[in-house]
Amino acid sequence: MAEGTRPIPDWMMGERRRMREQGMQFLAKLSSKKIISNFTNDPRDISTGLTSAVYDVDTEEGRRIVKLRECGALAEAAAYVEWGVYDVPTPQVLRVGASGEDIDWSYIVMEPILDHDGNLAPLGTEIGDEYRDTLDLFLGKNLAKMHKATGKHFGQLLDQDSDQAEFRSWNEYIHYKLGELERQLRVKLLLSLEDIKNLNLLSELDYVPLSVYAHGDLGIYNILVKHTNPFDGVIFDPNPLLADPYYDVAHVLNGKEAWLKKEIDMDMDPFLQAYKDESEVEYFNLRRLAAMRAFAAINRAISTTERHEFERASFYKNIIIQQSHLALA
């Protein structure tokens, strides 16, 4: 997950160091096996998250971006291929695989995404607030394109944190996750019993099941901007999963509110309008969206609390409470 420009708390630095140290070892192994050609310069660490190590590498075959993950690289590469069918701009994957050895990681080798000066393209979080509406339109249009891919050949809905448990519906998944997280909702977020009861009622809402191959972690921090005028961007770093399409939409809206620190006008939001226009949705159910916004905010509220980002955590907590009330109104 991309972290944008937020600082990493001291207690997380040990995990980040471990990822980077093992990442360099694994990168050297890929070179020794000729999976990537010989380095012509020392690899440059451009990692932004805790769950992967990413390197900008000059090789005899040209400049490459190599992303190393403990798991999920194959799914990420498959997502790029699947979404590319629908003209979603994603990185060009050159090689993908897994080691199966002492450092049992998977890897993706990609073409670099460069700006007009030949530098690595900046994140959407780094190009200035004046491009916020442009980023929103880009996100909305391309998320709708991603959701046209059914992902039906990628298997059942899986949850990697529950020993590969399979769920017959998204509501069943929500019910399971809320039960699993109930103690954290009480202890870490200090939600009242009434608020937790409202959250549990979300899994009982009777909506037609929908399933798409979702990005799983979309926001302006997952856009690389090649040019601003005219705008040209690339979507990257997914956490792909089979999910209700409203979940991806909710995740983007929650992140936007937390970034701007103000409530979104749902009738005027350019991201949501672009999503509706591209997906040709005749009727967008705002109550269903509210239910997903409440659910999607939970992990963000917990993780920001654990990182001692209490202002952001409070914002996500308010989203949980407000959106669950809207969903049940």
Short mmCIF file of C-alpha atoms in Angstrom, two decimals:
data_model
loop_
_atom_site.label_atom_id
_atom_site.label_comp_id
_atom_site.label_asym_id
_atom_site.label_seq_id
_atom_site.Cartn_x
_atom_site.Cartn_y
_atom_site.Cartn_z
CA MET A 1 0.00 0.00 0.00
CA ALA A 2 1.33 3.37 -0.92
CA GLU A 3 1.86 5.76 1.96
CA GLY A 4 2.09 9.01 0.03
CA THR A 5 4.08 11.59 1.95
CA ARG A 6 3.04 10.59 5.48
CA PRO A 7 5.93 9.90 7.88
CA ILE A 8 6.46 6.37 9.19
CA PRO A 9 6.27 6.08 13.00
CA ASP A 10 9.41 4.82 14.75
CA TRP A 11 7.81 1.53 15.81
CA MET A 12 7.29 0.59 12.15
CA MET A 13 10.85 1.30 11.06
CA GLY A 14 12.12 -2.16 12.07
CA GLU A 15 9.68 -3.88 9.72
CA ARG A 16 10.59 -1.50 6.93
CA ARG A 17 14.32 -2.15 7.43
CA ARG A 18 13.73 -5.90 7.29
CA MET A 19 11.85 -5.57 4.00
CA ARG A 20 14.59 -3.43 2.48
CA GLU A 21 17.48 -5.64 3.63
CA GLN A 22 15.88 -8.83 2.35
CA GLY A 23 14.76 -6.97 -0.77
CA MET A 24 18.33 -6.17 -1.77
CA GLN A 25 19.32 -9.82 -1.24
CA PHE A 26 16.44 -11.02 -3.38
CA LEU A 27 17.18 -8.45 -6.08
CA ALA A 28 20.77 -9.70 -6.31
CA LYS A 29 19.48 -13.26 -6.63
CA LEU A 30 17.21 -12.26 -9.54
CA SER A 31 20.22 -10.76 -11.29
CA SER A 32 22.41 -13.82 -10.68
CA LYS A 33 19.70 -16.00 -12.26
CA LYS A 34 19.43 -13.64 -15.27
CA ILE A 35 15.76 -12.91 -14.50
CA ILE A 36 16.92 -9.32 -14.82
CA SER A 37 20.11 -8.52 -16.71
CA ASN A 38 23.30 -7.24 -15.08
CA PHE A 39 23.14 -3.94 -13.20
CA THR A 40 24.94 -0.99 -14.73
CA ASN A 41 24.42 1.11 -11.57
CA ASP A 42 23.47 0.41 -7.97
CA PRO A 43 19.71 -0.20 -7.61
CA ARG A 44 17.78 2.76 -6.20
CA ASP A 45 15.24 1.99 -3.44
CA ILE A 46 11.99 3.84 -4.28
CA SER A 47 9.72 1.92 -1.88
CA THR A 48 6.83 3.83 -0.33
CA GLY A 49 5.10 1.11 1.70
CA LEU A 50 5.67 -1.64 4.23
CA THR A 51 4.35 -4.61 2.26
CA SER A 52 6.75 -4.50 -0.70
CA ALA A 53 10.19 -3.39 -1.77
CA VAL A 54 10.49 -1.45 -5.05
CA TYR A 55 13.68 -0.65 -6.95
CA ASP A 56 14.60 1.56 -9.89
CA VAL A 57 17.29 -0.45 -11.68
CA ASP A 58 19.56 0.36 -14.61
CA THR A 59 20.38 -2.88 -16.43
CA GLU A 60 22.11 -3.90 -19.63
CA GLU A 61 18.64 -4.28 -21.20
CA GLY A 62 17.50 -0.85 -20.06
CA ARG A 63 15.87 0.82 -17.07
CA ARG A 64 13.50 -1.40 -15.07
CA ILE A 65 11.23 -1.16 -12.05
CA VAL A 66 11.40 -4.30 -9.91
CA LYS A 67 8.75 -4.82 -7.26
CA LEU A 68 9.22 -7.55 -4.65
CA ARG A 69 6.38 -8.83 -2.48
CA GLU A 70 6.09 -11.58 0.10
CA CYS A 71 2.82 -12.50 -1.61
CA GLY A 72 0.49 -11.09 -4.23
CA ALA A 73 2.79 -10.23 -7.14
CA LEU A 74 1.18 -12.78 -9.45
CA ALA A 75 -2.29 -11.41 -8.69
CA GLU A 76 -1.06 -7.86 -9.26
CA ALA A 77 0.39 -8.76 -12.66
CA ALA A 78 -2.80 -10.61 -13.61
CA ALA A 79 -4.83 -7.53 -12.70
CA TYR A 80 -2.76 -5.32 -14.99
CA VAL A 81 -3.33 -7.73 -17.88
CA GLU A 82 -7.07 -8.06 -17.17
CA TRP A 83 -7.64 -4.31 -16.84
CA GLY A 84 -5.52 -3.58 -19.89
CA VAL A 85 -8.18 -5.32 -21.99
CA TYR A 86 -10.50 -2.47 -20.98
CA ASP A 87 -7.96 0.26 -21.79
CA VAL A 88 -7.10 1.03 -18.17
CA PRO A 89 -3.60 2.60 -18.14
CA THR A 90 -1.41 0.29 -16.05
CA PRO A 91 2.33 -0.52 -15.96
CA GLN A 92 3.73 -2.78 -18.66
CA VAL A 93 4.77 -6.06 -17.04
CA LEU A 94 7.89 -7.66 -18.52
CA ARG A 95 8.34 -10.63 -16.19
CA VAL A 96 6.60 -12.05 -13.13
CA GLY A 97 7.29 -15.07 -10.95
CA ALA A 98 8.16 -16.50 -7.53
CA SER A 99 11.37 -17.88 -6.11
CA GLY A 100 10.26 -20.83 -3.99
CA GLU A 101 13.60 -20.63 -2.16
CA ASP A 102 14.95 -19.33 1.16
CA ILE A 103 13.44 -15.87 0.65
CA ASP A 104 10.16 -17.08 -0.79
CA TRP A 105 8.99 -13.88 -2.46
CA SER A 106 7.32 -13.09 -5.75
CA TYR A 107 8.46 -10.39 -8.14
CA ILE A 108 7.28 -8.19 -11.00
CA VAL A 109 9.64 -6.58 -13.49
CA MET A 110 8.05 -3.57 -15.21
CA GLU A 111 8.81 -0.73 -17.56
CA PRO A 112 9.37 2.55 -15.65
CA ILE A 113 6.66 5.23 -15.76
CA LEU A 114 8.44 8.48 -16.63
CA ASP A 115 7.43 12.14 -16.85
CA HIS A 116 8.26 14.45 -19.79
CA ASP A 117 11.74 15.09 -18.35
CA GLY A 118 12.59 11.40 -18.15
CA ASN A 119 12.26 11.27 -14.35
CA LEU A 120 10.10 8.78 -12.49
CA ALA A 121 6.53 10.06 -12.63
CA PRO A 122 5.26 11.63 -9.39
CA LEU A 123 2.32 10.31 -7.37
CA GLY A 124 -1.07 11.95 -7.60
CA THR A 125 -0.51 13.23 -4.06
CA GLU A 126 2.53 15.21 -5.22
CA ILE A 127 1.20 17.32 -8.11
CA GLY A 128 -0.82 20.00 -6.33
CA ASP A 129 -4.42 20.55 -5.24
CA GLU A 130 -5.26 22.41 -8.47
CA TYR A 131 -5.37 19.02 -10.22
CA ARG A 132 -7.75 17.45 -7.72
CA ASP A 133 -10.78 17.48 -10.05
CA THR A 134 -8.66 16.12 -12.92
CA LEU A 135 -7.45 13.27 -10.70
CA ASP A 136 -11.03 12.58 -9.61
CA LEU A 137 -12.25 12.34 -13.22
CA PHE A 138 -9.34 10.04 -14.09
CA LEU A 139 -10.03 7.80 -11.07
CA GLY A 140 -13.77 7.61 -11.68
CA LYS A 141 -13.52 6.81 -15.37
CA ASN A 142 -10.85 4.15 -14.98
CA LEU A 143 -12.37 2.52 -11.90
CA ALA A 144 -15.57 1.99 -13.89
CA LYS A 145 -13.49 0.40 -16.67
CA MET A 146 -11.80 -1.90 -14.13
CA HIS A 147 -15.19 -3.00 -12.86
CA LYS A 148 -16.21 -4.14 -16.35
CA ALA A 149 -13.72 -6.99 -15.88
CA THR A 150 -15.58 -9.77 -14.09
CA GLY A 151 -12.48 -11.56 -12.85
CA LYS A 152 -14.55 -14.75 -12.84
CA HIS A 153 -11.53 -16.93 -13.61
CA PHE A 154 -9.68 -15.68 -10.53
CA GLY A 155 -11.63 -17.94 -8.16
CA GLN A 156 -13.83 -17.39 -5.13
CA LEU A 157 -13.77 -14.43 -2.78
CA LEU A 158 -10.81 -15.11 -0.53
CA ASP A 159 -9.61 -13.48 2.64
CA GLN A 160 -5.85 -13.93 3.09
CA ASP A 161 -6.06 -13.33 6.83
CA SER A 162 -8.48 -16.18 7.52
CA ASP A 163 -6.69 -19.32 6.26
CA GLN A 164 -8.16 -18.87 2.77
CA ALA A 165 -11.77 -18.95 3.97
CA GLU A 166 -14.25 -18.80 1.11
CA PHE A 167 -17.44 -16.77 1.23
CA ARG A 168 -20.56 -17.19 -0.88
CA SER A 169 -21.40 -13.49 -0.88
CA TRP A 170 -19.94 -10.12 0.03
CA ASN A 171 -22.48 -9.78 2.86
CA GLU A 172 -21.22 -13.05 4.33
CA TYR A 173 -17.69 -11.68 4.14
CA ILE A 174 -18.72 -8.45 5.91
CA HIS A 175 -20.43 -10.43 8.64
CA TYR A 176 -17.28 -12.51 9.18
CA LYS A 177 -14.93 -9.51 9.23
CA LEU A 178 -17.08 -7.53 11.64
CA GLY A 179 -17.12 -10.47 14.04
CA GLU A 180 -13.36 -10.79 13.74
CA LEU A 181 -12.79 -7.07 14.35
CA GLU A 182 -15.38 -6.49 17.10
CA ARG A 183 -12.84 -6.33 19.94
CA GLN A 184 -10.74 -3.78 18.05
CA LEU A 185 -13.84 -1.73 17.36
CA ARG A 186 -14.48 -1.57 21.09
CA VAL A 187 -10.94 -1.33 22.46
CA LYS A 188 -9.03 0.65 19.82
CA LEU A 189 -11.77 2.79 18.28
CA LEU A 190 -13.91 3.02 21.43
CA LEU A 191 -17.10 2.56 19.44
CA SER A 192 -20.25 2.32 21.53
CA LEU A 193 -22.30 -0.88 21.65
CA GLU A 194 -24.99 0.94 19.67
CA ASP A 195 -22.50 1.86 16.92
CA ILE A 196 -21.23 -1.74 16.76
CA LYS A 197 -24.82 -2.99 16.58
CA ASN A 198 -25.47 -0.67 13.63
CA LEU A 199 -22.36 -1.97 11.87
CA ASN A 200 -23.49 -5.57 12.30
CA LEU A 201 -26.85 -4.67 10.76
CA LEU A 202 -25.05 -3.71 7.55
CA SER A 203 -24.45 -7.37 6.70
CA GLU A 204 -28.21 -7.97 6.87
CA LEU A 205 -29.10 -5.40 4.21
CA ASP A 206 -30.76 -7.17 1.28
CA TYR A 207 -29.01 -6.08 -1.90
CA VAL A 208 -28.52 -8.01 -5.12
CA PRO A 209 -25.04 -9.59 -4.91
CA LEU A 210 -22.49 -7.96 -7.21
CA SER A 211 -18.93 -9.06 -7.83
CA VAL A 212 -16.15 -7.41 -9.80
CA TYR A 213 -12.39 -7.69 -9.95
CA ALA A 214 -11.72 -4.76 -7.63
CA HIS A 215 -8.56 -2.68 -7.20
CA GLY A 216 -8.85 -2.95 -3.42
CA ASP A 217 -6.81 0.13 -2.47
CA LEU A 218 -7.47 2.88 -4.99
CA GLY A 219 -6.76 6.55 -4.35
CA ILE A 220 -4.72 9.42 -5.75
CA TYR A 221 -1.68 7.89 -4.02
CA ASN A 222 -1.96 4.99 -6.52
CA ILE A 223 -1.72 7.17 -9.63
CA LEU A 224 1.56 7.96 -11.36
CA VAL A 225 1.28 11.22 -13.32
CA LYS A 226 3.26 11.28 -16.58
CA HIS A 227 1.89 14.66 -17.72
CA THR A 228 -0.51 17.21 -16.26
CA ASN A 229 -1.41 19.13 -19.43
CA PRO A 230 -2.91 17.20 -21.09
CA PHE A 231 -3.34 14.82 -18.18
CA ASP A 232 -1.76 11.39 -18.61
CA GLY A 233 -1.61 8.97 -15.71
CA VAL A 234 -1.12 5.32 -14.83
CA ILE A 235 -2.89 3.31 -12.12
CA PHE A 236 -0.69 0.94 -10.11
CA ASP A 237 -0.19 -0.91 -6.82
CA PRO A 238 -3.52 -2.76 -6.52
CA ASN A 239 -4.60 -5.17 -3.82
CA PRO A 240 -6.84 -7.08 -6.25
CA LEU A 241 -9.77 -9.05 -4.93
CA LEU A 242 -13.24 -10.15 -5.92
CA ALA A 243 -15.54 -7.67 -4.23
CA ASP A 244 -18.69 -5.61 -4.41
CA PRO A 245 -17.99 -2.66 -6.79
CA TYR A 246 -19.37 -0.28 -4.18
CA TYR A 247 -16.40 -1.21 -1.96
CA ASP A 248 -13.86 0.34 -4.36
CA VAL A 249 -16.02 3.45 -4.77
CA ALA A 250 -16.37 3.74 -0.99
CA HIS A 251 -12.63 3.37 -0.47
CA VAL A 252 -11.87 6.24 -2.87
CA LEU A 253 -14.48 8.54 -1.29
CA ASN A 254 -13.29 7.81 2.25
CA GLY A 255 -9.69 8.50 1.30
CA LYS A 256 -10.68 11.72 -0.40
CA GLU A 257 -12.59 12.99 2.63
CA ALA A 258 -9.69 12.13 4.93
CA TRP A 259 -7.22 13.87 2.58
CA LEU A 260 -9.34 17.02 2.20
CA LYS A 261 -10.56 16.91 5.81
CA LYS A 262 -14.09 17.81 4.82
CA GLU A 263 -17.30 16.02 3.92
CA ILE A 264 -18.02 15.30 0.26
CA ASP A 265 -21.13 16.59 -1.52
CA MET A 266 -22.29 13.32 -3.08
CA ASP A 267 -24.48 15.11 -5.65
CA MET A 268 -21.56 17.20 -6.97
CA ASP A 269 -18.55 14.93 -6.55
CA PRO A 270 -16.61 14.70 -9.86
CA PHE A 271 -15.14 11.25 -9.09
CA LEU A 272 -18.55 9.73 -8.44
CA GLN A 273 -20.08 11.40 -11.49
CA ALA A 274 -17.26 10.17 -13.74
CA TYR A 275 -17.71 6.65 -12.37
CA LYS A 276 -21.45 6.73 -13.07
CA ASP A 277 -20.97 8.11 -16.59
CA GLU A 278 -18.39 5.51 -17.60
CA SER A 279 -20.22 2.57 -16.02
CA GLU A 280 -23.57 3.72 -17.44
CA VAL A 281 -25.25 3.03 -14.12
CA GLU A 282 -28.91 4.03 -14.34
CA TYR A 283 -29.47 4.05 -10.60
CA PHE A 284 -26.68 4.32 -8.05
CA ASN A 285 -27.83 3.23 -4.60
CA LEU A 286 -26.47 5.75 -2.10
CA ARG A 287 -27.57 3.69 0.91
CA ARG A 288 -25.62 0.72 -0.36
CA LEU A 289 -22.66 3.01 -0.90
CA ALA A 290 -23.02 4.34 2.66
CA ALA A 291 -22.92 0.78 4.01
CA MET A 292 -19.72 0.11 2.10
CA ARG A 293 -18.20 3.41 3.20
CA ALA A 294 -18.78 2.47 6.85
CA PHE A 295 -17.25 -0.97 6.33
CA ALA A 296 -14.32 0.28 4.25
CA ALA A 297 -13.41 2.87 6.90
CA ILE A 298 -12.86 0.27 9.62
CA ASN A 299 -9.39 -0.95 8.66
CA ARG A 300 -8.27 2.62 7.97
CA ALA A 301 -9.50 3.76 11.39
CA ILE A 302 -7.67 0.88 13.09
CA SER A 303 -4.41 1.28 11.16
CA THR A 304 -4.22 5.05 11.68
CA THR A 305 -4.92 4.55 15.40
CA GLU A 306 -2.07 2.02 15.57
CA ARG A 307 0.24 4.54 13.85
CA HIS A 308 -0.82 7.20 16.39
CA GLU A 309 -2.34 9.34 13.60
CA PHE A 310 -5.20 10.24 15.88
CA GLU A 311 -6.65 13.08 13.80
CA ARG A 312 -7.01 10.84 10.75
CA ALA A 313 -8.26 7.98 12.91
CA SER A 314 -10.96 10.23 14.35
CA PHE A 315 -12.00 11.22 10.84
CA TYR A 316 -12.38 7.58 9.77
CA LYS A 317 -14.24 6.78 12.98
CA ASN A 318 -16.75 9.52 12.17
CA ILE A 319 -17.19 8.06 8.69
CA ILE A 320 -18.00 4.67 10.25
CA ILE A 321 -20.66 6.14 12.53
CA GLN A 322 -22.23 8.60 10.06
CA GLN A 323 -22.31 6.27 7.06
CA SER A 324 -23.73 3.31 9.00
CA HIS A 325 -26.58 5.58 10.15
CA LEU A 326 -27.20 6.71 6.56
CA ALA A 327 -27.22 3.11 5.33
CA LEU A 328 -29.83 2.10 7.89
CA ALA A 329 -32.02 5.22 7.59
#
